[in-house]
PDB file of C-alpha atoms and ligand atoms in Angstrom:
ATOM      1  CA  MET A   1      14.185  15.426  14.286  1.00  0.00           C
ATOM      2  CA  SER A   2      11.848  13.937  11.099  1.00  0.00           C
ATOM      3  CA  VAL A   3       8.847  12.793  12.282  1.00  0.00           C
ATOM      4  CA  VAL A   4       5.879  10.376  10.355  1.00  0.00           C
ATOM      5  CA  ASN A   5       1.658  10.030  11.551  1.00  0.00           C
ATOM      6  CA  THR A   6       0.791   7.251  12.630  1.00  0.00           C
ATOM      7  CA  VAL A   7      -2.561   6.704  13.825  1.00  0.00           C
ATOM      8  CA  ARG A   8      -1.741   6.536  17.183  1.00  0.00           C
ATOM      9  CA  GLY A   9       0.902   9.572  16.548  1.00  0.00           C
ATOM     10  CA  PRO A  10       3.715  11.053  15.326  1.00  0.00           C
ATOM     11  CA  VAL A  11       7.228   8.691  15.549  1.00  0.00           C
ATOM     12  CA  ASP A  12      10.193   9.717  14.197  1.00  0.00           C
ATOM     13  CA  VAL A  13      11.598   8.257  11.809  1.00  0.00           C
ATOM     14  CA  ALA A  14      14.730   7.014  13.323  1.00  0.00           C
ATOM     15  CA  GLU A  15      12.337   4.743  15.618  1.00  0.00           C
ATOM     16  CA  LEU A  16      10.585   3.252  12.643  1.00  0.00           C
ATOM     17  CA  GLY A  17      12.239   0.190  12.966  1.00  0.00           C
ATOM     18  CA  GLN A  18      11.797  -2.871   9.706  1.00  0.00           C
ATOM     19  CA  THR A  19       8.699  -1.520   8.303  1.00  0.00           C
ATOM     20  CA  LEU A  20       6.126  -3.392   5.582  1.00  0.00           C
ATOM     21  CA  MET A  21       5.777  -1.362   2.764  1.00  0.00           C
ATOM     22  CA  HIS A  22       2.420  -2.262   1.997  1.00  0.00           C
ATOM     23  CA  GLU A  23       0.084  -4.342   3.604  1.00  0.00           C
ATOM     24  CA  HIS A  24      -3.272  -4.064   4.578  1.00  0.00           C
ATOM     25  CA  ILE A  25      -5.518  -5.126   8.014  1.00  0.00           C
ATOM     26  CA  PHE A  26      -8.672  -4.585   6.213  1.00  0.00           C
ATOM     27  CA  VAL A  27      -9.830  -5.100   1.947  1.00  0.00           C
ATOM     28  CA  THR A  28     -13.573  -3.888   2.259  1.00  0.00           C
ATOM     29  CA  SER A  29     -16.016  -2.631   0.280  1.00  0.00           C
ATOM     30  CA  THR A  30     -18.711  -0.173   2.597  1.00  0.00           C
ATOM     31  CA  GLU A  31     -21.583  -0.367   1.377  1.00  0.00           C
ATOM     32  CA  HIS A  32     -20.796  -4.282   0.963  1.00  0.00           C
ATOM     33  CA  LEU A  33     -20.079  -4.372   5.063  1.00  0.00           C
ATOM     34  CA  ASP A  34     -23.052  -2.448   5.648  1.00  0.00           C
ATOM     35  CA  ASN A  35     -25.602  -4.041   3.467  1.00  0.00           C
ATOM     36  CA  TYR A  36     -24.580  -8.179   3.346  1.00  0.00           C
ATOM     37  CA  GLY A  37     -22.563  -7.798   6.022  1.00  0.00           C
ATOM     38  CA  LYS A  38     -23.518  -7.125   9.310  1.00  0.00           C
ATOM     39  CA  GLY A  39     -26.035  -9.920  10.323  1.00  0.00           C
ATOM     40  CA  GLY A  40     -24.097 -12.157   8.338  1.00  0.00           C
ATOM     41  CA  TRP A  41     -19.718 -12.502   7.636  1.00  0.00           C
ATOM     42  CA  TRP A  42     -18.946  -9.317   9.880  1.00  0.00           C
ATOM     43  CA  ASP A  43     -18.197  -9.530  13.335  1.00  0.00           C
ATOM     44  CA  GLU A  44     -16.966  -6.507  14.101  1.00  0.00           C
ATOM     45  CA  GLU A  45     -15.483  -7.978  17.572  1.00  0.00           C
ATOM     46  CA  VAL A  46     -13.933 -11.343  15.881  1.00  0.00           C
ATOM     47  CA  ARG A  47     -12.301  -9.665  13.192  1.00  0.00           C
ATOM     48  CA  VAL A  48     -11.165  -6.549  15.213  1.00  0.00           C
ATOM     49  CA  ALA A  49      -9.625  -9.206  18.202  1.00  0.00           C
ATOM     50  CA  ASP A  50      -8.149 -11.743  14.355  1.00  0.00           C
ATOM     51  CA  ALA A  51      -5.920  -8.569  13.353  1.00  0.00           C
ATOM     52  CA  ILE A  52      -4.472  -7.632  16.870  1.00  0.00           C
ATOM     53  CA  GLU A  53      -3.691 -11.275  17.080  1.00  0.00           C
ATOM     54  CA  LYS A  54      -1.934 -11.034  14.158  1.00  0.00           C
ATOM     55  CA  LEU A  55      -0.298  -8.342  14.070  1.00  0.00           C
ATOM     56  CA  ASN A  56       0.908  -8.758  17.342  1.00  0.00           C
ATOM     57  CA  ALA A  57       2.524 -12.164  16.131  1.00  0.00           C
ATOM     58  CA  LEU A  58       4.579  -9.838  13.498  1.00  0.00           C
ATOM     59  CA  VAL A  59       6.086  -7.973  15.887  1.00  0.00           C
ATOM     60  CA  ALA A  60       6.729 -11.099  17.671  1.00  0.00           C
ATOM     61  CA  LYS A  61       9.070 -11.494  14.512  1.00  0.00           C
ATOM     62  CA  GLY A  62      10.022  -8.306  14.812  1.00  0.00           C
ATOM     63  CA  VAL A  63       8.407  -5.777  12.552  1.00  0.00           C
ATOM     64  CA  ARG A  64       7.343  -2.008  13.748  1.00  0.00           C
ATOM     65  CA  THR A  65       6.224  -0.700  11.635  1.00  0.00           C
ATOM     66  CA  LEU A  66       3.493  -1.408   8.305  1.00  0.00           C
ATOM     67  CA  ALA A  67       2.250   0.766   5.986  1.00  0.00           C
ATOM     68  CA  ASP A  68      -1.421   0.691   5.025  1.00  0.00           C
ATOM     69  CA  PRO A  69      -2.616   1.847   1.565  1.00  0.00           C
ATOM     70  CA  THR A  70      -6.225   1.075   1.802  1.00  0.00           C
ATOM     71  CA  VAL A  71      -8.049   3.463   0.535  1.00  0.00           C
ATOM     72  CA  TRP A  72     -11.450   4.936  -0.628  1.00  0.00           C
ATOM     73  CA  GLY A  73     -12.464   1.693  -2.858  1.00  0.00           C
ATOM     74  CA  LEU A  74     -10.643  -0.540  -0.248  1.00  0.00           C
ATOM     75  CA  GLY A  75     -12.746   0.375   2.706  1.00  0.00           C
ATOM     76  CA  ARG A  76     -10.887   2.634   4.509  1.00  0.00           C
ATOM     77  CA  TYR A  77     -12.304   2.857   8.023  1.00  0.00           C
ATOM     78  CA  ILE A  78     -10.071   4.423  10.560  1.00  0.00           C
ATOM     79  CA  PRO A  79     -11.917   4.329  14.132  1.00  0.00           C
ATOM     80  CA  ARG A  80     -11.123   0.581  13.473  1.00  0.00           C
ATOM     81  CA  ILE A  81      -7.624   0.404  12.704  1.00  0.00           C
ATOM     82  CA  GLN A  82      -7.558   2.552  15.510  1.00  0.00           C
ATOM     83  CA  ARG A  83      -9.098  -0.242  17.839  1.00  0.00           C
ATOM     84  CA  VAL A  84      -6.481  -2.240  16.262  1.00  0.00           C
ATOM     85  CA  ALA A  85      -3.768  -0.038  16.930  1.00  0.00           C
ATOM     86  CA  GLU A  86      -4.726   0.104  20.275  1.00  0.00           C
ATOM     87  CA  GLY A  87      -4.504  -3.878  20.495  1.00  0.00           C
ATOM     88  CA  VAL A  88      -1.128  -4.113  19.517  1.00  0.00           C
ATOM     89  CA  PRO A  89       1.143  -1.619  21.218  1.00  0.00           C
ATOM     90  CA  GLY A  90       4.368  -3.262  19.555  1.00  0.00           C
ATOM     91  CA  LEU A  91       3.725  -2.029  16.484  1.00  0.00           C
ATOM     92  CA  ASN A  92       3.542   1.418  14.380  1.00  0.00           C
ATOM     93  CA  ILE A  93       0.872   1.454  11.091  1.00  0.00           C
ATOM     94  CA  ILE A  94       0.716   3.673   8.737  1.00  0.00           C
ATOM     95  CA  VAL A  95      -2.117   4.724   7.096  1.00  0.00           C
ATOM     96  CA  ALA A  96      -2.813   6.349   3.288  1.00  0.00           C
ATOM     97  CA  THR A  97      -5.428   8.854   1.302  1.00  0.00           C
ATOM     98  CA  GLY A  98      -6.238   9.130  -2.443  1.00  0.00           C
ATOM     99  CA  ILE A  99      -7.849   6.736  -4.199  1.00  0.00           C
ATOM    100  CA  TYR A 100      -7.968   2.986  -5.325  1.00  0.00           C
ATOM    101  CA  SER A 101      -9.802   2.538  -9.165  1.00  0.00           C
ATOM    102  CA  PHE A 102      -8.977   1.169 -12.162  1.00  0.00           C
ATOM    103  CA  GLU A 103     -11.287   3.228 -14.598  1.00  0.00           C
ATOM    104  CA  GLU A 104     -13.532   5.596 -13.333  1.00  0.00           C
ATOM    105  CA  LEU A 105     -13.666   8.907 -10.895  1.00  0.00           C
ATOM    106  CA  PRO A 106     -16.115   8.367  -8.107  1.00  0.00           C
ATOM    107  CA  HIS A 107     -19.605  10.020  -9.231  1.00  0.00           C
ATOM    108  CA  GLN A 108     -19.669  12.211  -5.835  1.00  0.00           C
ATOM    109  CA  TYR A 109     -16.441  13.787  -7.910  1.00  0.00           C
ATOM    110  CA  GLU A 110     -18.119  13.637 -11.488  1.00  0.00           C
ATOM    111  CA  HIS A 111     -19.116  17.411 -11.508  1.00  0.00           C
ATOM    112  CA  ARG A 112     -16.968  19.352  -9.226  1.00  0.00           C
ATOM    113  CA  GLY A 113     -13.525  20.765 -10.432  1.00  0.00           C
ATOM    114  CA  PRO A 114     -12.342  22.813 -13.129  1.00  0.00           C
ATOM    115  CA  GLY A 115     -14.301  23.528 -16.286  1.00  0.00           C
ATOM    116  CA  LEU A 116     -17.234  20.885 -14.975  1.00  0.00           C
ATOM    117  CA  LEU A 117     -20.245  21.330 -13.540  1.00  0.00           C
ATOM    118  CA  LEU A 118     -19.675  23.308 -10.566  1.00  0.00           C
ATOM    119  CA  ASP A 119     -16.305  24.861 -11.997  1.00  0.00           C
ATOM    120  CA  MET A 120     -14.509  24.893  -8.835  1.00  0.00           C
ATOM    121  CA  PRO A 121     -10.746  23.869  -7.973  1.00  0.00           C
ATOM    122  CA  ASP A 122     -10.491  20.525  -7.565  1.00  0.00           C
ATOM    123  CA  PRO A 123     -11.765  19.284  -4.748  1.00  0.00           C
ATOM    124  CA  MET A 124     -10.083  15.863  -4.239  1.00  0.00           C
ATOM    125  CA  ILE A 125      -6.704  17.737  -3.907  1.00  0.00           C
ATOM    126  CA  ASP A 126      -8.262  19.523  -1.541  1.00  0.00           C
ATOM    127  CA  ASP A 127      -9.814  16.347   0.271  1.00  0.00           C
ATOM    128  CA  PHE A 128      -6.550  13.859   0.224  1.00  0.00           C
ATOM    129  CA  VAL A 129      -4.894  17.365   1.733  1.00  0.00           C
ATOM    130  CA  ARG A 130      -7.265  17.591   4.511  1.00  0.00           C
ATOM    131  CA  ASP A 131      -6.232  13.872   5.677  1.00  0.00           C
ATOM    132  CA  LEU A 132      -2.750  14.903   5.034  1.00  0.00           C
ATOM    133  CA  THR A 133      -2.603  17.630   7.554  1.00  0.00           C
ATOM    134  CA  VAL A 134      -5.549  18.266   9.169  1.00  0.00           C
ATOM    135  CA  GLY A 135      -6.766  14.753  10.276  1.00  0.00           C
ATOM    136  CA  ILE A 136      -9.087  12.586   8.605  1.00  0.00           C
ATOM    137  CA  ALA A 137     -13.067  12.786   9.257  1.00  0.00           C
ATOM    138  CA  ASP A 138     -13.163  13.383  13.356  1.00  0.00           C
ATOM    139  CA  THR A 139     -10.418  10.726  14.200  1.00  0.00           C
ATOM    140  CA  GLY A 140      -7.623  13.364  14.636  1.00  0.00           C
ATOM    141  CA  VAL A 141      -5.936  10.546  12.310  1.00  0.00           C
ATOM    142  CA  LYS A 142      -3.750  11.832   9.738  1.00  0.00           C
ATOM    143  CA  ALA A 143      -2.334   9.973   6.858  1.00  0.00           C
ATOM    144  CA  SER A 144       1.130   9.827   5.986  1.00  0.00           C
ATOM    145  CA  PHE A 145       1.610   8.773   2.104  1.00  0.00           C
ATOM    146  CA  LEU A 146      -0.508   9.198  -0.560  1.00  0.00           C
ATOM    147  CA  LYS A 147      -2.212   5.703  -3.437  1.00  0.00           C
ATOM    148  CA  CYS A 148      -2.768   5.901  -6.388  1.00  0.00           C
ATOM    149  CA  VAL A 149      -3.947   2.878  -9.258  1.00  0.00           C
ATOM    150  CA  VAL A 150      -2.240   3.090 -12.855  1.00  0.00           C
ATOM    151  CA  ASP A 151      -3.794  -0.799 -14.276  1.00  0.00           C
ATOM    152  CA  ALA A 152      -3.712  -2.526 -17.367  1.00  0.00           C
ATOM    153  CA  LYS A 153      -6.445  -0.697 -18.939  1.00  0.00           C
ATOM    154  CA  GLY A 154      -3.789   2.396 -18.569  1.00  0.00           C
ATOM    155  CA  LEU A 155      -4.547   6.485 -18.173  1.00  0.00           C
ATOM    156  CA  THR A 156      -8.176   5.897 -18.083  1.00  0.00           C
ATOM    157  CA  PRO A 157     -10.101   9.594 -18.339  1.00  0.00           C
ATOM    158  CA  GLY A 158     -11.383   9.086 -14.758  1.00  0.00           C
ATOM    159  CA  VAL A 159      -7.538   7.161 -13.470  1.00  0.00           C
ATOM    160  CA  GLU A 160      -5.796   9.955 -14.617  1.00  0.00           C
ATOM    161  CA  ARG A 161      -7.522  12.682 -12.522  1.00  0.00           C
ATOM    162  CA  ILE A 162      -7.267  10.447  -9.546  1.00  0.00           C
ATOM    163  CA  CYS A 163      -3.181  10.884 -10.290  1.00  0.00           C
ATOM    164  CA  ARG A 164      -2.503  13.872 -11.099  1.00  0.00           C
ATOM    165  CA  ALA A 165      -4.596  14.737  -7.486  1.00  0.00           C
ATOM    166  CA  VAL A 166      -2.767  12.769  -6.197  1.00  0.00           C
ATOM    167  CA  ALA A 167       0.383  13.938  -7.792  1.00  0.00           C
ATOM    168  CA  GLN A 168      -1.324  17.896  -6.525  1.00  0.00           C
ATOM    169  CA  ALA A 169      -1.828  16.745  -3.492  1.00  0.00           C
ATOM    170  CA  HIS A 170       2.206  15.699  -3.046  1.00  0.00           C
ATOM    171  CA  VAL A 171       3.579  18.791  -4.717  1.00  0.00           C
ATOM    172  CA  ARG A 172       2.020  20.548  -2.577  1.00  0.00           C
ATOM    173  CA  THR A 173       2.390  18.446   1.326  1.00  0.00           C
ATOM    174  CA  GLY A 174       5.258  17.194   0.528  1.00  0.00           C
ATOM    175  CA  ALA A 175       3.951  13.105   1.465  1.00  0.00           C
ATOM    176  CA  PRO A 176       5.000  10.729  -0.847  1.00  0.00           C
ATOM    177  CA  ILE A 177       3.749   8.554  -2.887  1.00  0.00           C
ATOM    178  CA  THR A 178       2.752   4.324  -3.610  1.00  0.00           C
ATOM    179  CA  VAL A 179       0.732   3.751  -7.172  1.00  0.00           C
ATOM    180  CA  HIS A 180      -0.019   0.384  -7.730  1.00  0.00           C
ATOM    181  CA  THR A 181       0.563  -1.246 -10.914  1.00  0.00           C
ATOM    182  CA  ASN A 182       0.094  -4.164 -13.562  1.00  0.00           C
ATOM    183  CA  SER A 183       3.262  -4.918 -14.128  1.00  0.00           C
ATOM    184  CA  ALA A 184       2.032  -7.160 -17.197  1.00  0.00           C
ATOM    185  CA  THR A 185       1.347  -4.070 -19.110  1.00  0.00           C
ATOM    186  CA  GLN A 186       4.446  -2.423 -16.990  1.00  0.00           C
ATOM    187  CA  SER A 187       2.022   0.486 -16.393  1.00  0.00           C
ATOM    188  CA  GLY A 188       4.972   1.490 -13.832  1.00  0.00           C
ATOM    189  CA  ILE A 189       6.144   3.508 -16.964  1.00  0.00           C
ATOM    190  CA  THR A 190       2.910   5.513 -17.216  1.00  0.00           C
ATOM    191  CA  ALA A 191       2.681   5.606 -13.620  1.00  0.00           C
ATOM    192  CA  LEU A 192       6.299   7.842 -13.442  1.00  0.00           C
ATOM    193  CA  ASP A 193       5.997   9.507 -16.473  1.00  0.00           C
ATOM    194  CA  LEU A 194       2.343  11.470 -15.701  1.00  0.00           C
ATOM    195  CA  PHE A 195       4.932  12.389 -12.124  1.00  0.00           C
ATOM    196  CA  ALA A 196       7.118  13.892 -13.666  1.00  0.00           C
ATOM    197  CA  GLU A 197       4.639  15.796 -15.711  1.00  0.00           C
ATOM    198  CA  GLU A 198       3.082  17.432 -12.382  1.00  0.00           C
ATOM    199  CA  GLY A 199       6.969  17.534 -10.332  1.00  0.00           C
ATOM    200  CA  VAL A 200       6.725  15.097  -8.550  1.00  0.00           C
ATOM    201  CA  ASP A 201      10.533  14.194  -6.026  1.00  0.00           C
ATOM    202  CA  LEU A 202      10.482  10.587  -7.846  1.00  0.00           C
ATOM    203  CA  THR A 203      12.481   9.582  -5.368  1.00  0.00           C
ATOM    204  CA  LYS A 204       9.145   9.765  -3.162  1.00  0.00           C
ATOM    205  CA  VAL A 205       7.183   7.455  -5.296  1.00  0.00           C
ATOM    206  CA  VAL A 206       7.258   3.503  -4.424  1.00  0.00           C
ATOM    207  CA  VAL A 207       5.993   1.342  -7.881  1.00  0.00           C
ATOM    208  CA  GLY A 208       3.753  -1.020  -6.188  1.00  0.00           C
ATOM    209  CA  HIS A 209       3.676  -4.380  -6.949  1.00  0.00           C
ATOM    210  CA  ALA A 210       6.269  -3.801  -9.677  1.00  0.00           C
ATOM    211  CA  GLY A 211       7.894  -7.324  -7.982  1.00  0.00           C
ATOM    212  CA  ASP A 212       5.088  -9.205  -9.908  1.00  0.00           C
ATOM    213  CA  SER A 213       7.908  -8.758 -12.690  1.00  0.00           C
ATOM    214  CA  ASN A 214      10.533 -10.787 -12.796  1.00  0.00           C
ATOM    215  CA  ASP A 215      11.960  -8.780 -16.033  1.00  0.00           C
ATOM    216  CA  LEU A 216      15.242  -6.532 -15.145  1.00  0.00           C
ATOM    217  CA  ASP A 217      14.905  -4.127 -17.947  1.00  0.00           C
ATOM    218  CA  TYR A 218      11.413  -3.379 -17.407  1.00  0.00           C
ATOM    219  CA  LEU A 219      12.641  -3.115 -12.917  1.00  0.00           C
ATOM    220  CA  ARG A 220      16.427  -0.906 -13.668  1.00  0.00           C
ATOM    221  CA  ARG A 221      13.790   1.677 -15.559  1.00  0.00           C
ATOM    222  CA  LEU A 222      11.508   1.837 -13.156  1.00  0.00           C
ATOM    223  CA  ALA A 223      14.469   2.238 -10.190  1.00  0.00           C
ATOM    224  CA  ASP A 224      16.563   4.447 -12.563  1.00  0.00           C
ATOM    225  CA  THR A 225      14.267   7.997 -12.384  1.00  0.00           C
ATOM    226  CA  GLY A 226      15.137   7.312  -9.177  1.00  0.00           C
ATOM    227  CA  ALA A 227      11.740   5.945  -7.182  1.00  0.00           C
ATOM    228  CA  THR A 228      11.704   2.432  -4.935  1.00  0.00           C
ATOM    229  CA  LEU A 229      10.663  -0.718  -5.920  1.00  0.00           C
ATOM    230  CA  GLY A 230       7.172  -2.353  -4.255  1.00  0.00           C
ATOM    231  CA  MET A 231       8.681  -5.659  -4.108  1.00  0.00           C
ATOM    232  CA  ASP A 232       5.653  -6.241  -2.245  1.00  0.00           C
ATOM    233  CA  ARG A 233       3.171  -9.587  -2.477  1.00  0.00           C
ATOM    234  CA  PHE A 234       5.096 -12.242  -1.473  1.00  0.00           C
ATOM    235  CA  GLY A 235       2.942 -14.792  -1.030  1.00  0.00           C
ATOM    236  CA  LEU A 236       0.930 -14.119  -4.037  1.00  0.00           C
ATOM    237  CA  ASP A 237       2.511 -17.198  -6.043  1.00  0.00           C
ATOM    238  CA  LEU A 238      -0.806 -16.857  -8.669  1.00  0.00           C
ATOM    239  CA  TYR A 239       1.131 -13.708 -10.013  1.00  0.00           C
ATOM    240  CA  ASN A 240       4.689 -14.058  -9.648  1.00  0.00           C
ATOM    241  CA  PRO A 241       6.398 -17.758  -7.269  1.00  0.00           C
ATOM    242  CA  THR A 242       8.086 -17.254  -4.285  1.00  0.00           C
ATOM    243  CA  ALA A 243      11.337 -18.528  -6.184  1.00  0.00           C
ATOM    244  CA  GLN A 244      11.013 -15.662  -8.959  1.00  0.00           C
ATOM    245  CA  ARG A 245      10.399 -12.861  -6.588  1.00  0.00           C
ATOM    246  CA  VAL A 246      13.491 -13.772  -4.529  1.00  0.00           C
ATOM    247  CA  ALA A 247      15.572 -13.846  -7.489  1.00  0.00           C
ATOM    248  CA  THR A 248      14.538 -10.946  -8.931  1.00  0.00           C
ATOM    249  CA  VAL A 249      15.593  -9.300  -6.196  1.00  0.00           C
ATOM    250  CA  ALA A 250      19.174 -11.135  -5.263  1.00  0.00           C
ATOM    251  CA  ALA A 251      19.789 -10.254  -8.896  1.00  0.00           C
ATOM    252  CA  LEU A 252      18.877  -6.082  -8.254  1.00  0.00           C
ATOM    253  CA  CYS A 253      20.900  -6.584  -4.917  1.00  0.00           C
ATOM    254  CA  GLU A 254      23.602  -7.625  -7.014  1.00  0.00           C
ATOM    255  CA  ARG A 255      23.547  -5.092  -9.729  1.00  0.00           C
ATOM    256  CA  GLY A 256      23.459  -2.033  -6.673  1.00  0.00           C
ATOM    257  CA  TYR A 257      19.263  -1.465  -6.355  1.00  0.00           C
ATOM    258  CA  ALA A 258      18.909  -2.731  -3.141  1.00  0.00           C
ATOM    259  CA  ASP A 259      18.741   1.000  -2.464  1.00  0.00           C
ATOM    260  CA  ARG A 260      15.336   1.235  -4.237  1.00  0.00           C
ATOM    261  CA  MET A 261      13.767  -1.587  -3.395  1.00  0.00           C
ATOM    262  CA  VAL A 262      11.399  -1.919  -0.152  1.00  0.00           C
ATOM    263  CA  LEU A 263       9.323  -5.593   0.937  1.00  0.00           C
ATOM    264  CA  SER A 264       6.651  -6.631   1.830  1.00  0.00           C
ATOM    265  CA  HIS A 265       3.144  -9.438   1.051  1.00  0.00           C
ATOM    266  CA  ASP A 266       0.421  -7.488  -0.280  1.00  0.00           C
ATOM    267  CA  ALA A 267      -2.171  -9.835   2.663  1.00  0.00           C
ATOM    268  CA  SER A 268      -4.865  -9.035   4.748  1.00  0.00           C
ATOM    269  CA  CYS A 269      -6.423 -10.339   8.175  1.00  0.00           C
ATOM    270  CA  PHE A 270      -9.621 -10.381   6.459  1.00  0.00           C
ATOM    271  CA  MET A 271     -10.814  -9.045   2.395  1.00  0.00           C
ATOM    272  CA  ASP A 272     -14.748  -8.981   1.379  1.00  0.00           C
ATOM    273  CA  TYR A 273     -13.470 -10.261  -1.743  1.00  0.00           C
ATOM    274  CA  PHE A 274     -13.875 -13.620  -0.015  1.00  0.00           C
ATOM    275  CA  PRO A 275     -16.524 -12.601   2.286  1.00  0.00           C
ATOM    276  CA  ASN A 276     -17.543 -16.439   3.431  1.00  0.00           C
ATOM    277  CA  GLU A 277     -14.929 -18.108   2.531  1.00  0.00           C
ATOM    278  CA  TRP A 278     -12.352 -15.904   4.432  1.00  0.00           C
ATOM    279  CA  ASP A 279     -10.610 -19.651   5.489  1.00  0.00           C
ATOM    280  CA  MET A 280     -10.297 -21.142   2.925  1.00  0.00           C
ATOM    281  CA  VAL A 281      -8.559 -18.609   1.191  1.00  0.00           C
ATOM    282  CA  ALA A 282      -5.474 -19.532   3.768  1.00  0.00           C
ATOM    283  CA  GLU A 283      -6.296 -23.400   2.252  1.00  0.00           C
ATOM    284  CA  VAL A 284      -5.315 -21.771  -2.023  1.00  0.00           C
ATOM    285  CA  VAL A 285      -2.887 -18.601  -0.750  1.00  0.00           C
ATOM    286  CA  PRO A 286      -0.972 -20.622   1.929  1.00  0.00           C
ATOM    287  CA  ASN A 287       1.494 -17.996   1.782  1.00  0.00           C
ATOM    288  CA  TRP A 288      -0.256 -14.918   1.926  1.00  0.00           C
ATOM    289  CA  ARG A 289       0.597 -13.827   5.380  1.00  0.00           C
ATOM    290  CA  TYR A 290       2.211 -11.550   7.529  1.00  0.00           C
ATOM    291  CA  ASP A 291       5.010 -13.332   8.224  1.00  0.00           C
ATOM    292  CA  HIS A 292       6.084 -15.189   5.141  1.00  0.00           C
ATOM    293  CA  ILE A 293       8.936 -12.804   4.440  1.00  0.00           C
ATOM    294  CA  HIS A 294      10.510 -13.085   7.811  1.00  0.00           C
ATOM    295  CA  ASP A 295       9.829 -17.117   7.934  1.00  0.00           C
ATOM    296  CA  ASP A 296      10.488 -18.155   4.508  1.00  0.00           C
ATOM    297  CA  VAL A 297      12.046 -14.717   2.239  1.00  0.00           C
ATOM    298  CA  LEU A 298      14.635 -13.426   4.103  1.00  0.00           C
ATOM    299  CA  PRO A 299      16.497 -17.054   4.551  1.00  0.00           C
ATOM    300  CA  ALA A 300      15.685 -17.313   0.992  1.00  0.00           C
ATOM    301  CA  LEU A 301      17.459 -13.750  -0.516  1.00  0.00           C
ATOM    302  CA  ARG A 302      20.173 -14.935   2.553  1.00  0.00           C
ATOM    303  CA  GLU A 303      20.848 -17.638   0.665  1.00  0.00           C
ATOM    304  CA  ALA A 304      20.501 -16.612  -2.743  1.00  0.00           C
ATOM    305  CA  GLY A 305      23.492 -13.973  -1.571  1.00  0.00           C
ATOM    306  CA  VAL A 306      21.792 -11.301  -0.195  1.00  0.00           C
ATOM    307  CA  THR A 307      23.781  -9.452   2.685  1.00  0.00           C
ATOM    308  CA  ASP A 308      22.276  -8.622   5.815  1.00  0.00           C
ATOM    309  CA  ASN A 309      23.132  -4.645   4.833  1.00  0.00           C
ATOM    310  CA  GLN A 310      21.188  -5.625   2.114  1.00  0.00           C
ATOM    311  CA  ILE A 311      17.630  -7.197   4.000  1.00  0.00           C
ATOM    312  CA  ASP A 312      18.355  -3.635   6.266  1.00  0.00           C
ATOM    313  CA  GLN A 313      18.646  -0.900   3.170  1.00  0.00           C
ATOM    314  CA  MET A 314      15.241  -2.819   1.915  1.00  0.00           C
ATOM    315  CA  LEU A 315      13.286  -3.202   5.671  1.00  0.00           C
ATOM    316  CA  LEU A 316      14.682   0.004   7.531  1.00  0.00           C
ATOM    317  CA  PHE A 317      16.194   2.260   5.367  1.00  0.00           C
ATOM    318  CA  ASN A 318      14.342   3.025   2.504  1.00  0.00           C
ATOM    319  CA  PRO A 319      11.092   3.133   4.140  1.00  0.00           C
ATOM    320  CA  ARG A 320      12.834   5.605   6.723  1.00  0.00           C
ATOM    321  CA  ARG A 321      13.758   7.274   3.201  1.00  0.00           C
ATOM    322  CA  TYR A 322      10.296   7.080   2.733  1.00  0.00           C
ATOM    323  CA  PHE A 323       8.274   8.986   4.941  1.00  0.00           C
ATOM    324  CA  SER A 324      10.860  11.672   6.154  1.00  0.00           C
TER     325      SER A 324
HETATM  326 ZN1   ZN B   1      -2.674  -3.500  -2.002  1.00  0.00          ZN
END
């Protein structure tokens, strides 16, 4: 039996069920929230209750597991996620470790590491490994995957050090990786090249946001390494409209790549990028919600010739393999 650690504890991977592989619950900046949100746009009780309601609605659609890649840089705060998990008993929530930065290294790691002012093994790796093997802070909750970014700026010195630390934490623990990529610059290739150099098992990598691209050559090049494509921004029509995303997934299924794709929305219950305007976001981006895949995308995929077996592969079996 292979088990995966969730917010409520270990779960047999065979029990994961339908899994959305890239959804946030809350995206905040801790400093923004502490200094401007409290007493203003942030109400902890309202937000927790709202998340519980939205996630229970998702369970009613058949989803059993959600992988939340909210790490440092996106406001990871596990005690709040534990409260949400308590209110959604039908959902496994899997959390991550890593750093979300498009360019710079957090100053907290700048002077500590090999060859730096304090010459020592990279403490970032130990921090990630601790989250995966001991638990996050004093919560007892273990992270089950690693997250980093290679966006349009490519491998800046900061991004490179974070990605190598993530790769080395994977090599030490076997934990899978999700890397945020930029499809316009095809940075998925850069990320996979770096991981391969570090000895990462590429079958344990999700190339996040690959689904922003409709370039089948690029997508097949990624998938042919053994990596899984994150078709994970359904509803973010500004990056790629749903009809295009569906056509691309269907085309890849037809070419035999159903075992190399996972589906998700990259949605959130609340993001402080829009602190006072969160309700307006739902009007401007109406499909960017947790149930868009079940309500709209799956019927459209079936219409485009994708079989129920292929849908099960993307929603059930590929996530199970990733966390096994
Ligand atoms: Zn995301």
